[in-house]
Amino acid sequence: MNNASPIGVFDSGVGGLSVLGCLRRELPGERFIYYGDNANAPYGTKPPEQVLDCVCRVTEKLVARGIKAMVIACNTATAVAAAQLRAMYPFPIVAMEPALKPASLMRHGGKVLVLATPNTLRLPKFAALMERYGEQAVPLPCPGLMELVEAERFDEAVGYVTGLVAQQRQDTVDALVLGCTHYVFLRPALRRALPEHVALVDGNEGTARQLHRVLLEGELLAPPSQRGEAELMTSGDAAELLPLMRRMLKRAEDL
Ligand code: DGL
């Protein structure tokens, strides 16, 4: 493992590609290996022990490729497994959580709606986040929403979210946290669908900056002459899923 080694990035499916788009913009000279665990998706509604097993297997696959760092591009996998993975591996692991902290700074006395998977919102990590930044925050679990994004059924996915927002008085909502990396793909359409005063907040750029910092501090940045690249892998049917993953990565350029 050295500076020229790749960085592993994974998610339960295509959601983490929204993060990979950001990572590539922030660190254009890095080589990324993206693993979508599509065969085991979704993570958000499975028993956490099962998700932990899946995440450990994915990590082993990435480790076998000689990665110098890893990004858990999935809020659910972070909530379930980040602590264990950090205790097991010596390389830096950057993880994600719903961007409640930046959203709390955008409040003007109104509510912050936090959209995420049932597991993310149920596990202790989120309770700790709510404790610190959760004033007027309303957690809204979204079972089934990642599946709509995986199927590129974006109109229905946007309808799902606007339906949830409509259950609140819209003038009382200051921000919407996209607390699952799949939901970030809905950002442009949600921007058009929701009133201007509702801020849309996600953790993707913060995660990219955090990876940059960590590589810098660990003297792990790629050599300046290196050309960046992104290799895509999946535990599912590659013939079907790789074209979808490439489409989603392209879509991530416009987020
Ligand atoms: N993209 C994932 C997240 O950020 C999880 C979606 C799922 O597998 O349920 O939480």
Tab-separated table of C-alpha atoms and ligand atoms in Angstrom:
chain	number	residue	atom	x	y	z
A	1	MET	CA	0.000	0.000	0.000
A	2	ASN	CA	1.411	3.429	-0.977
A	3	ASN	CA	0.296	6.865	-2.242
A	4	ALA	CA	-0.517	5.490	-5.672
A	5	SER	CA	-2.842	2.840	-4.210
A	6	PRO	CA	-6.584	3.146	-4.861
A	7	ILE	CA	-9.282	4.352	-2.468
A	8	GLY	CA	-12.197	2.005	-1.813
A	9	VAL	CA	-15.719	3.434	-1.815
A	10	PHE	CA	-18.854	1.400	-1.190
A	11	ASP	CA	-22.599	1.511	-0.721
A	12	SER	CA	-25.467	-0.968	-0.825
A	13	GLY	CA	-26.042	0.019	-4.440
A	14	VAL	CA	-25.863	3.085	-6.671
A	15	GLY	CA	-26.387	5.702	-3.926
A	16	GLY	CA	-22.706	6.062	-3.143
A	17	LEU	CA	-22.064	7.063	-6.742
A	18	SER	CA	-23.485	10.468	-5.768
A	19	VAL	CA	-20.602	10.636	-3.288
A	20	LEU	CA	-18.058	9.285	-5.772
A	21	GLY	CA	-18.944	12.171	-8.141
A	22	CYS	CA	-18.000	14.615	-5.360
A	23	LEU	CA	-14.848	12.698	-4.422
A	24	ARG	CA	-13.616	12.816	-8.015
A	25	ARG	CA	-14.233	16.567	-8.243
A	26	GLU	CA	-12.370	17.158	-4.975
A	27	LEU	CA	-9.502	14.739	-5.718
A	28	PRO	CA	-9.163	14.416	-9.508
A	29	GLY	CA	-5.810	12.610	-9.356
A	30	GLU	CA	-7.003	9.722	-7.165
A	31	ARG	CA	-7.885	6.218	-8.295
A	32	PHE	CA	-11.182	5.008	-6.860
A	33	ILE	CA	-12.648	1.522	-6.724
A	34	TYR	CA	-16.411	1.684	-6.178
A	35	TYR	CA	-18.257	-1.379	-4.916
A	36	GLY	CA	-22.061	-1.503	-5.030
A	37	ASP	CA	-23.389	-4.346	-2.885
A	38	ASN	CA	-26.508	-4.612	-5.041
A	39	ALA	CA	-26.961	-8.337	-4.365
A	40	ASN	CA	-27.551	-7.524	-0.696
A	41	ALA	CA	-29.443	-4.223	-0.999
A	42	PRO	CA	-31.225	-2.610	0.689
A	43	TYR	CA	-29.227	-2.165	3.900
A	44	GLY	CA	-31.741	0.242	5.398
A	45	THR	CA	-34.449	-2.247	6.260
A	46	LYS	CA	-32.380	-5.395	7.033
A	47	PRO	CA	-31.425	-6.546	10.548
A	48	PRO	CA	-28.217	-4.658	11.473
A	49	GLU	CA	-26.293	-7.941	12.119
A	50	GLN	CA	-26.964	-8.945	8.525
A	51	VAL	CA	-25.822	-5.538	7.246
A	52	LEU	CA	-22.660	-5.819	9.343
A	53	ASP	CA	-21.874	-9.171	7.688
A	54	CYS	CA	-22.380	-7.682	4.224
A	55	VAL	CA	-20.235	-4.657	5.010
A	56	CYS	CA	-17.400	-6.816	6.364
A	57	ARG	CA	-17.430	-8.918	3.181
A	58	VAL	CA	-17.369	-5.831	0.960
A	59	THR	CA	-14.505	-4.351	2.965
A	60	GLU	CA	-12.484	-7.569	2.617
A	61	LYS	CA	-12.916	-7.403	-1.155
A	62	LEU	CA	-11.662	-3.809	-1.226
A	63	VAL	CA	-8.801	-4.593	1.141
A	64	ALA	CA	-7.729	-7.405	-1.200
A	65	ARG	CA	-7.260	-4.680	-3.846
A	66	GLY	CA	-4.670	-2.928	-1.683
A	67	ILE	CA	-6.634	0.226	-0.845
A	68	LYS	CA	-4.910	3.058	1.058
A	69	ALA	CA	-8.184	4.483	2.460
A	70	MET	CA	-11.902	3.750	2.378
A	71	VAL	CA	-15.061	5.841	2.173
A	72	ILE	CA	-18.287	4.358	3.519
A	73	ALA	CA	-20.558	6.138	1.042
A	74	CYS	CA	-23.645	4.981	2.915
A	75	ASN	CA	-25.245	6.443	6.027
A	76	THR	CA	-26.762	3.096	6.972
A	77	ALA	CA	-23.490	1.146	6.740
A	78	THR	CA	-21.812	3.887	8.783
A	79	ALA	CA	-24.416	3.628	11.540
A	80	VAL	CA	-24.082	-0.156	11.619
A	81	ALA	CA	-20.388	-0.736	11.074
A	82	ALA	CA	-18.052	2.299	11.037
A	83	ALA	CA	-16.812	1.791	14.594
A	84	GLN	CA	-16.056	-1.917	14.075
A	85	LEU	CA	-14.310	-1.327	10.748
A	86	ARG	CA	-12.132	1.423	12.211
A	87	ALA	CA	-11.094	-0.922	15.010
A	88	MET	CA	-10.231	-3.664	12.502
A	89	TYR	CA	-8.226	-1.827	9.832
A	90	PRO	CA	-5.186	0.448	9.992
A	91	PHE	CA	-6.007	2.684	6.993
A	92	PRO	CA	-8.173	5.822	7.251
A	93	ILE	CA	-11.930	5.227	6.991
A	94	VAL	CA	-14.150	8.203	6.178
A	95	ALA	CA	-17.800	7.631	7.028
A	96	MET	CA	-21.097	9.476	6.568
A	97	GLU	CA	-23.962	10.578	8.766
A	98	PRO	CA	-27.100	12.608	8.009
A	99	ALA	CA	-26.018	16.260	7.660
A	100	LEU	CA	-28.015	17.426	10.644
A	101	LYS	CA	-25.224	19.676	11.945
A	102	PRO	CA	-25.001	21.945	8.846
A	103	ALA	CA	-28.802	21.851	8.524
A	104	SER	CA	-29.214	23.037	12.115
A	105	LEU	CA	-27.189	26.149	11.193
A	106	MET	CA	-29.681	26.929	8.413
A	107	ARG	CA	-32.697	26.997	10.712
A	108	HIS	CA	-34.650	30.213	11.064
A	109	GLY	CA	-36.805	28.895	13.876
A	110	GLY	CA	-38.493	26.270	11.693
A	111	LYS	CA	-38.170	22.516	11.353
A	112	VAL	CA	-35.451	20.333	9.861
A	113	LEU	CA	-36.840	17.202	8.208
A	114	VAL	CA	-34.345	14.325	8.197
A	115	LEU	CA	-34.937	11.741	5.499
A	116	ALA	CA	-32.993	8.512	5.903
A	117	THR	CA	-33.404	4.754	6.044
A	118	PRO	CA	-35.204	3.145	8.993
A	119	ASN	CA	-31.895	1.651	10.236
A	120	THR	CA	-30.023	4.972	10.118
A	121	LEU	CA	-32.719	6.663	12.181
A	122	ARG	CA	-33.116	3.766	14.618
A	123	LEU	CA	-29.471	3.146	15.558
A	124	PRO	CA	-27.679	4.866	18.496
A	125	LYS	CA	-25.405	6.981	16.270
A	126	PHE	CA	-28.392	9.025	15.129
A	127	ALA	CA	-29.730	9.409	18.663
A	128	ALA	CA	-26.386	11.015	19.587
A	129	LEU	CA	-26.632	13.357	16.595
A	130	MET	CA	-30.202	14.315	17.567
A	131	GLU	CA	-29.042	15.004	21.085
A	132	ARG	CA	-26.519	17.593	19.831
A	133	TYR	CA	-28.124	19.119	16.739
A	134	GLY	CA	-31.708	17.894	16.752
A	135	GLU	CA	-33.624	20.955	17.909
A	136	GLN	CA	-36.869	20.987	15.883
A	137	ALA	CA	-35.606	18.060	13.801
A	138	VAL	CA	-38.172	15.561	12.534
A	139	PRO	CA	-36.774	12.148	11.540
A	140	LEU	CA	-38.689	10.650	8.607
A	141	PRO	CA	-37.798	7.047	7.726
A	142	CYS	CA	-38.216	6.349	4.012
A	143	PRO	CA	-38.541	2.594	3.417
A	144	GLY	CA	-38.788	1.856	-0.290
A	145	LEU	CA	-37.280	5.144	-1.461
A	146	MET	CA	-33.810	3.785	-2.288
A	147	GLU	CA	-35.461	1.103	-4.428
A	148	LEU	CA	-37.139	3.802	-6.555
A	149	VAL	CA	-33.761	5.477	-7.129
A	150	GLU	CA	-32.115	2.127	-7.979
A	151	ALA	CA	-34.866	1.603	-10.560
A	152	GLU	CA	-34.355	5.159	-11.932
A	153	ARG	CA	-38.011	5.886	-11.119
A	154	PHE	CA	-37.112	9.462	-10.236
A	155	ASP	CA	-40.573	11.010	-10.677
A	156	GLU	CA	-42.096	8.542	-8.240
A	157	ALA	CA	-39.194	9.068	-5.842
A	158	VAL	CA	-39.718	12.829	-5.908
A	159	GLY	CA	-43.457	12.248	-5.365
A	160	TYR	CA	-42.601	10.100	-2.325
A	161	VAL	CA	-40.530	12.928	-0.797
A	162	THR	CA	-42.870	15.803	-1.646
A	163	GLY	CA	-45.710	13.687	-0.205
A	164	LEU	CA	-43.828	13.465	3.091
A	165	VAL	CA	-43.059	17.182	3.114
A	166	ALA	CA	-46.711	17.960	2.369
A	167	GLN	CA	-47.663	16.264	5.659
A	168	GLN	CA	-45.898	19.164	7.398
A	169	ARG	CA	-46.917	22.809	7.092
A	170	GLN	CA	-44.442	23.854	4.389
A	171	ASP	CA	-43.923	27.353	5.794
A	172	THR	CA	-42.625	25.726	8.993
A	173	VAL	CA	-39.918	23.717	7.212
A	174	ASP	CA	-36.482	25.357	6.920
A	175	ALA	CA	-34.410	22.432	5.684
A	176	LEU	CA	-34.555	18.915	4.355
A	177	VAL	CA	-31.636	16.613	5.106
A	178	LEU	CA	-30.982	13.998	2.423
A	179	GLY	CA	-29.634	11.451	4.900
A	180	CYS	CA	-29.156	8.571	2.483
A	181	THR	CA	-26.751	8.796	-0.420
A	182	HIS	CA	-29.409	7.483	-2.822
A	183	TYR	CA	-31.658	10.464	-2.077
A	184	VAL	CA	-28.966	12.936	-3.171
A	185	PHE	CA	-29.733	11.971	-6.770
A	186	LEU	CA	-33.153	13.607	-6.265
A	187	ARG	CA	-31.650	16.961	-5.335
A	188	PRO	CA	-32.128	18.797	-8.697
A	189	ALA	CA	-35.741	17.615	-9.059
A	190	LEU	CA	-36.516	18.347	-5.403
A	191	ARG	CA	-35.056	21.843	-5.824
A	192	ARG	CA	-37.620	22.457	-8.552
A	193	ALA	CA	-40.473	20.816	-6.635
A	194	LEU	CA	-40.037	22.398	-3.200
A	195	PRO	CA	-40.409	26.048	-2.132
A	196	GLU	CA	-37.213	28.084	-2.355
A	197	HIS	CA	-36.990	28.694	1.401
A	198	VAL	CA	-36.503	24.956	2.073
A	199	ALA	CA	-32.731	24.291	2.072
A	200	LEU	CA	-31.614	20.902	0.770
A	201	VAL	CA	-28.672	19.560	2.738
A	202	ASP	CA	-26.500	16.494	2.221
A	203	GLY	CA	-23.120	15.312	3.464
A	204	ASN	CA	-21.429	14.577	0.150
A	205	GLU	CA	-19.183	17.626	-0.165
A	206	GLY	CA	-18.246	17.493	3.503
A	207	THR	CA	-17.253	13.863	3.042
A	208	ALA	CA	-15.079	14.720	0.037
A	209	ARG	CA	-13.344	17.505	1.977
A	210	GLN	CA	-12.851	15.161	4.933
A	211	LEU	CA	-11.218	12.537	2.704
A	212	HIS	CA	-8.944	15.239	1.265
A	213	ARG	CA	-7.905	16.329	4.767
A	214	VAL	CA	-7.293	12.780	5.929
A	215	LEU	CA	-5.135	11.921	2.898
A	216	LEU	CA	-3.161	15.110	3.329
A	217	GLU	CA	-2.559	14.492	7.029
A	218	GLY	CA	-1.565	10.868	6.390
A	219	GLU	CA	0.719	11.925	3.508
A	220	LEU	CA	-1.342	9.647	1.321
A	221	LEU	CA	-2.292	11.983	-1.541
A	222	ALA	CA	-1.704	10.525	-5.007
A	223	PRO	CA	1.523	11.499	-6.763
A	224	PRO	CA	0.926	14.671	-8.851
A	225	SER	CA	1.581	12.811	-12.097
A	226	GLN	CA	-1.176	10.241	-11.425
A	227	ARG	CA	-4.267	10.255	-13.613
A	228	GLY	CA	-7.475	9.755	-11.687
A	229	GLU	CA	-9.879	6.942	-12.528
A	230	ALA	CA	-12.936	5.166	-11.181
A	231	GLU	CA	-13.425	1.446	-11.442
A	232	LEU	CA	-16.953	0.199	-10.816
A	233	MET	CA	-17.777	-3.172	-9.254
A	234	THR	CA	-20.984	-4.808	-8.048
A	235	SER	CA	-21.991	-7.951	-6.170
A	236	GLY	CA	-25.058	-8.106	-8.421
A	237	ASP	CA	-25.484	-8.910	-12.100
A	238	ALA	CA	-22.657	-6.904	-13.666
A	239	ALA	CA	-24.055	-7.041	-17.220
A	240	GLU	CA	-27.231	-5.352	-16.034
A	241	LEU	CA	-25.837	-3.125	-13.318
A	242	LEU	CA	-22.608	-1.676	-14.695
A	243	PRO	CA	-24.441	0.328	-17.393
A	244	LEU	CA	-26.814	1.627	-14.676
A	245	MET	CA	-23.847	2.529	-12.466
A	246	ARG	CA	-22.170	4.409	-15.312
A	247	ARG	CA	-25.413	6.329	-15.973
A	248	MET	CA	-25.700	7.236	-12.294
A	249	LEU	CA	-22.066	8.360	-12.110
A	250	LYS	CA	-22.728	10.600	-15.116
A	251	ARG	CA	-25.823	11.941	-13.336
A	252	ALA	CA	-23.676	12.626	-10.263
A	253	GLU	CA	-21.724	15.201	-12.302
A	254	ASP	CA	-24.796	17.486	-12.245
A	255	LEU	CA	-25.567	17.329	-8.538
B	1	DGL	N1	-27.434	4.593	0.389
B	1	DGL	C1	-27.631	4.111	1.690
B	1	DGL	C2	-27.537	5.178	2.762
B	1	DGL	O1	-26.866	6.181	2.577
B	1	DGL	C3	-28.573	3.005	2.036
B	1	DGL	C4	-29.715	2.611	1.206
B	1	DGL	C5	-30.161	1.212	1.594
B	1	DGL	O2	-29.445	0.277	1.248
B	1	DGL	O3	-31.201	1.082	2.239
B	1	DGL	O4	-28.092	5.038	3.813
